[in-house]
Short mmCIF file of C-alpha atoms in Angstrom, two decimals:
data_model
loop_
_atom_site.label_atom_id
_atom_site.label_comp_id
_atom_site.label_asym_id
_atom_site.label_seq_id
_atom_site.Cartn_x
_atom_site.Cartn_y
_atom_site.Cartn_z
CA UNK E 1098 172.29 36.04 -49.93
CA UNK E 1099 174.81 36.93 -52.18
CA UNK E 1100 176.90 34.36 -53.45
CA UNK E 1101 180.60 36.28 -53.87
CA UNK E 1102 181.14 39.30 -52.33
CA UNK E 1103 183.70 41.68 -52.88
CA UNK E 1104 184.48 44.35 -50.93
CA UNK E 1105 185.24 47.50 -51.68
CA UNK E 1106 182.64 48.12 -54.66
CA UNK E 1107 184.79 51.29 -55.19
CA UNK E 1108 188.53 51.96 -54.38
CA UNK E 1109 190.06 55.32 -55.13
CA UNK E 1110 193.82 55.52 -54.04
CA UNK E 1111 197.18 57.30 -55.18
CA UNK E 1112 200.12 56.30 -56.44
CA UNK E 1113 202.67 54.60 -54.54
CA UNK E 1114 199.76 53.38 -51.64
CA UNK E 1115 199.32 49.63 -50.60
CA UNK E 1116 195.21 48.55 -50.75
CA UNK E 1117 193.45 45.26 -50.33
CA UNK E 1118 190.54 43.73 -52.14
CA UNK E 1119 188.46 41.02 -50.05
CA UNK E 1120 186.27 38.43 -51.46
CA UNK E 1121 184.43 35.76 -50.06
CA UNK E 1122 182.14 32.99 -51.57
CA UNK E 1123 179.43 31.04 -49.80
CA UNK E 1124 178.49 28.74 -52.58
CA UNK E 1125 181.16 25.88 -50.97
CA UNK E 1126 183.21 26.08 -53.71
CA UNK E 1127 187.26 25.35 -53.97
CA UNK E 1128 188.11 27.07 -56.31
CA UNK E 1129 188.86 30.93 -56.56
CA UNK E 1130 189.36 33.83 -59.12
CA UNK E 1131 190.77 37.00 -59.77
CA UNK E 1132 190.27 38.81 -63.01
CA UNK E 1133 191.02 41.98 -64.03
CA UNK E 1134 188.80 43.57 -66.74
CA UNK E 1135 190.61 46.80 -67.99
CA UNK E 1136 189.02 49.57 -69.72
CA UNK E 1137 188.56 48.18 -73.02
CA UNK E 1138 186.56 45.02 -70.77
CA UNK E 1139 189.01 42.68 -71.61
CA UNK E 1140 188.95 40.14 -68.71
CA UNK E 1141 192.18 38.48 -67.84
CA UNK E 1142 192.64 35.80 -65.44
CA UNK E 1143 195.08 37.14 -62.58
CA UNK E 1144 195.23 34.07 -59.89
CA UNK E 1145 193.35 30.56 -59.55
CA UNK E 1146 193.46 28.99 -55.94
CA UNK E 1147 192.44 25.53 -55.19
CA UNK E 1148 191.65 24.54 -51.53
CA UNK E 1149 193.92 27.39 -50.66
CA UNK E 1150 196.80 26.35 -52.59
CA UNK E 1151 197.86 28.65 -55.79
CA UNK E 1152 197.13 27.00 -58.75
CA UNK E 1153 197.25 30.17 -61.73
CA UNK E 1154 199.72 33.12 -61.46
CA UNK E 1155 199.44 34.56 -64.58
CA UNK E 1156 202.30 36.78 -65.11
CA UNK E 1157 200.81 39.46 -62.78
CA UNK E 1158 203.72 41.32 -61.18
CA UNK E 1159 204.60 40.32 -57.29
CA UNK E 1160 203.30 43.90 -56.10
CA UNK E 1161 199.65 42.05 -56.33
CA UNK E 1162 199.49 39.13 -53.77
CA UNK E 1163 196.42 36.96 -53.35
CA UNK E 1164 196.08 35.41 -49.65
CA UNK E 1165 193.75 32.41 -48.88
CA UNK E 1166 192.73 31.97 -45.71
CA UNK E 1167 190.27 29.09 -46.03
CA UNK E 1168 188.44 27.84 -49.03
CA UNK E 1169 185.71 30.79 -48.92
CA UNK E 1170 188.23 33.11 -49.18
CA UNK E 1171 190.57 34.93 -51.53
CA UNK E 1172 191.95 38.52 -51.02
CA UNK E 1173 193.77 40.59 -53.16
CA UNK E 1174 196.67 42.93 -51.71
CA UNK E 1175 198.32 45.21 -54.26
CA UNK E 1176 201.34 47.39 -53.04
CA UNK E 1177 202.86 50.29 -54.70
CA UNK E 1178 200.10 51.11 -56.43
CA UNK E 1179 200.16 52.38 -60.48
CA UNK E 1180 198.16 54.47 -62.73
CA UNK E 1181 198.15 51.24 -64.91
CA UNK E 1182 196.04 49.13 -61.87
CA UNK E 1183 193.15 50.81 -62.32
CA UNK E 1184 190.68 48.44 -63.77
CA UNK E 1185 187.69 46.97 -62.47
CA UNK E 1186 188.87 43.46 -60.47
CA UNK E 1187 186.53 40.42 -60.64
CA UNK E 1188 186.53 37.61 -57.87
CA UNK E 1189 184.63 34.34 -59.11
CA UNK E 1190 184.69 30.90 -57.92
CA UNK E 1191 183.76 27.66 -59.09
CA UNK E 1192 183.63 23.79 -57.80
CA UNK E 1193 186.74 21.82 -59.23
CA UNK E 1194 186.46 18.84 -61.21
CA UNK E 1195 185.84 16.82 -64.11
CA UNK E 1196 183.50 19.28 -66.13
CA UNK E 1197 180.34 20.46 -65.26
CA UNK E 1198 182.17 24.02 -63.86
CA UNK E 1199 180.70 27.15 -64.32
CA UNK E 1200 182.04 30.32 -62.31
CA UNK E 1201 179.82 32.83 -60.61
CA UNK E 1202 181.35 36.48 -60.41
CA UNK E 1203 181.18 38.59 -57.73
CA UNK E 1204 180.12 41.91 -58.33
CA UNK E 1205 183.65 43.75 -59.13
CA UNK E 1206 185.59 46.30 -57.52
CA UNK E 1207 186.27 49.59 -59.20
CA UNK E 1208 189.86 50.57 -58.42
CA UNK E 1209 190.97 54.24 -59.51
CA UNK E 1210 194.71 55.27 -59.10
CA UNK E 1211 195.60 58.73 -59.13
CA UNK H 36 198.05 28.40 -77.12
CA UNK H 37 194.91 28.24 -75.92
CA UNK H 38 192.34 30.90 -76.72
CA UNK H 39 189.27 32.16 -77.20
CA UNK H 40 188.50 34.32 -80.00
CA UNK H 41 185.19 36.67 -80.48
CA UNK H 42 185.09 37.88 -83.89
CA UNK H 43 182.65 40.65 -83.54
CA UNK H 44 184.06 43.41 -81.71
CA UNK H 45 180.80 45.97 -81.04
CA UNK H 46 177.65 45.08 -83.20
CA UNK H 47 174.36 47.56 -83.24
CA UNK H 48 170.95 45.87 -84.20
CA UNK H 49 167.62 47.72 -83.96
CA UNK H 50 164.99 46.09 -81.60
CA UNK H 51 163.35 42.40 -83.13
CA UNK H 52 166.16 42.16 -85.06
CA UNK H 53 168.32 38.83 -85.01
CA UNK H 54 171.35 38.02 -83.54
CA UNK H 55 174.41 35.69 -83.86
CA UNK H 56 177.65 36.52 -82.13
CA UNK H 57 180.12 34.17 -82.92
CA UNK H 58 182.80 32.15 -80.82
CA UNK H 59 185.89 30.28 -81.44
CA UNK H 60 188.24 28.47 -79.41
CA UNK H 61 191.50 26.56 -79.88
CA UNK H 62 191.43 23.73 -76.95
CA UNK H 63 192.19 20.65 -77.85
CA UNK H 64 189.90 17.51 -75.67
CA UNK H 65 186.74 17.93 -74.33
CA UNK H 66 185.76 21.65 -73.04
CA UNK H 67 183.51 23.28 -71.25
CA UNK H 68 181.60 26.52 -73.31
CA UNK H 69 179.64 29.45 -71.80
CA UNK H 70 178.29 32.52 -72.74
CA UNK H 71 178.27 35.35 -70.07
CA UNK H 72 176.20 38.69 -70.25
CA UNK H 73 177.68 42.10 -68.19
CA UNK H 74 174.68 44.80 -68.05
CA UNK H 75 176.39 48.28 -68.32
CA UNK H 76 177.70 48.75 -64.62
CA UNK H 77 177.12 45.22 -63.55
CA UNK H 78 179.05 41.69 -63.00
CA UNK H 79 179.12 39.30 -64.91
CA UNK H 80 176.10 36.71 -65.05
CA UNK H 81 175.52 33.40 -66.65
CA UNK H 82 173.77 33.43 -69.83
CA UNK H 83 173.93 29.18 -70.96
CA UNK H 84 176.59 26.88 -70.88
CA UNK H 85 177.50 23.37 -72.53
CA UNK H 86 178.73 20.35 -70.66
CA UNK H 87 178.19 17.74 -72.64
CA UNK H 88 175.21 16.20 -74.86
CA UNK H 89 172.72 17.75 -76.97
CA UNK H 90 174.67 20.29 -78.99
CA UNK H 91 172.32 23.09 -78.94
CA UNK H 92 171.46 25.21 -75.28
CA UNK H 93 169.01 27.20 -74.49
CA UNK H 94 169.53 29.75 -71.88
CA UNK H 95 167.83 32.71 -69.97
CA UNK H 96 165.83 35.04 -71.76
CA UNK H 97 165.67 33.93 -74.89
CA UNK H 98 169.20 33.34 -76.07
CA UNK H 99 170.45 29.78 -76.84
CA UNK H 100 173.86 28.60 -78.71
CA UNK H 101 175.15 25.72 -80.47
CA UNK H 102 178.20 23.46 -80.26
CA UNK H 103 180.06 22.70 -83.80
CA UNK H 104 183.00 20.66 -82.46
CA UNK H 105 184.11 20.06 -86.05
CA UNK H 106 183.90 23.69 -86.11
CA UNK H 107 185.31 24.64 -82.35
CA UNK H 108 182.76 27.05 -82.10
CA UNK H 109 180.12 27.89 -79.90
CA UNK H 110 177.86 30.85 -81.11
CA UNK H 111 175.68 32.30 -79.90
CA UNK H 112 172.04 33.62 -80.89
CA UNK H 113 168.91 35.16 -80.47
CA UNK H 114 166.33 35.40 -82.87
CA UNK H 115 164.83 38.46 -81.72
CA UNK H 116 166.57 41.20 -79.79
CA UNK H 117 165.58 43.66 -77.41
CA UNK H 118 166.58 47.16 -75.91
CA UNK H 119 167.60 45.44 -72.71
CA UNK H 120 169.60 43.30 -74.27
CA UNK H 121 172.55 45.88 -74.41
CA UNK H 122 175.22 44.69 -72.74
CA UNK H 123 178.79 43.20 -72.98
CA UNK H 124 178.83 39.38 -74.24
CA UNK H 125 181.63 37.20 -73.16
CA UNK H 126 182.44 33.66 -74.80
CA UNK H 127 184.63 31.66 -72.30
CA UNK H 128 185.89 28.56 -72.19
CA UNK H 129 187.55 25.62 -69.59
CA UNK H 130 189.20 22.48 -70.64
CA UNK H 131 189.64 19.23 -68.95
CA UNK H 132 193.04 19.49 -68.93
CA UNK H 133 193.26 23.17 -67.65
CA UNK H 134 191.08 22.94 -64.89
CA UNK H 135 191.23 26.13 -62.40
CA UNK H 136 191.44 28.12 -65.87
CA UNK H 137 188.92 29.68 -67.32
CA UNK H 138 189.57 31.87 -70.29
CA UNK H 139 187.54 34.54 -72.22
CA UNK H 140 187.28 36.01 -75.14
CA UNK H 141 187.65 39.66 -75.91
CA UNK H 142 183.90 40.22 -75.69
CA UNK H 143 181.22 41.62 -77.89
CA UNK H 144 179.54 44.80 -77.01
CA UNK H 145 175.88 44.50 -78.54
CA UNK H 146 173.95 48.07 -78.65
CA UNK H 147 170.55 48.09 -79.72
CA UNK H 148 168.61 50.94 -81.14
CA UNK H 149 164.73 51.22 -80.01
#
């Protein structure tokens, strides 16, 4: 069983369109991720929810908005879409707390704007 | 601020050499350090982490690092590479007092020659 699971693995749009990124974890964890890793792999932590609540927005501009339904969840919708969005987008999560938290990565989606 | 830095940008061994990547941070308190490996194509997995005791870790195949808290480093080494060791290397870090935040470095791309 895979433990996060992003969905889609690949994600070609254009300009201007609005797309979602799912991810869901079945580890039990609270705490969610996104990253973006852009093409020179530098990974950059978008968004950190906590029990559903939004813990990290990291300067990301309000076209991308992260949704938490429940705890196992964290989705990623981006609207008007730009060249400068394509990246590969990780969703991790990890269990809160005093130390001993590692984060397991799901497997990244590839999104291409053109 | 906070940050992570990984010295080494790309570094090319041939096979059996050794390797040392290093990895410095600028939290202040007690941290959390790991070391994460991303195949070409692939997510990112968990090489070793430190919590807390002995300073030195071994983790999966071979690879281990060390803790220098005088230091704030955490590098990371191998004493005898392989082909399949290629990959992206990330150093990344989580305070106590940052929790829902985990930051990485720039990454080091290792190639190795057969």
């Amino acid at each position: 069983d895979t433990a996060v699971s992003q969905t889609p693995k690949y994600l070609v749009t254009q300009m201007g369109n609005d797309k979602s990124i799912k991810c869901e974890q079945n580890l039990g964890h609270d705490t969610m991720y996104w990253y973006k890793q852009d093409s020179k792999k530098f990974l950059k932590i978008m968004f950190s929810y906590n029990n559903k609540e939004l813990i990290i927005n990291e300067t990301v501009p309000n076209r991308f908005s992260p949704k938490s339904p429940d705890k196992a969840h964290l989705n990623l919708h981006i609207n008007s879409l730009e060249l400068g969005d394509s990246a590969v987008y990780f969703c991790a999560s990890s269990q809160e707390g005093q130390g001993n938290t590692e984060a397991f990565f799901g497997q990244g989606t590839r999104l291409t704007v053109v | 601020a906070q940050s992570v830095s990984q010295h080494n940008h790309h570094v090319i061994l041939s096979e059996a050499a050794s390797l040392e990547l290093g990895c410095n941070y600028s939290y202040g308190g007690t941290v959390n350090l790991f070391w994460y490996v991303q195949y070409p194509g692939q997510h990112l997995q968990l090489l070793l982490k430190y919590f807390s005791g002995d300073p030195l870790v071994k983790g999966i195949k071979g690879f281990e690092a060390e803790f220098i808290k005088s230091k704030f480093s955490f590098n990371l080494r191998k004493p005898s590479v392989q082909w399949s060791d290629t990959a992206e290397y990330f150093c990344a870090v989580i305070s106590y007092s940052s929790a829902s935040k985990i930051i990485f470095g720039s990454g080091t791309r290792l190639s190795i020659r057969p």
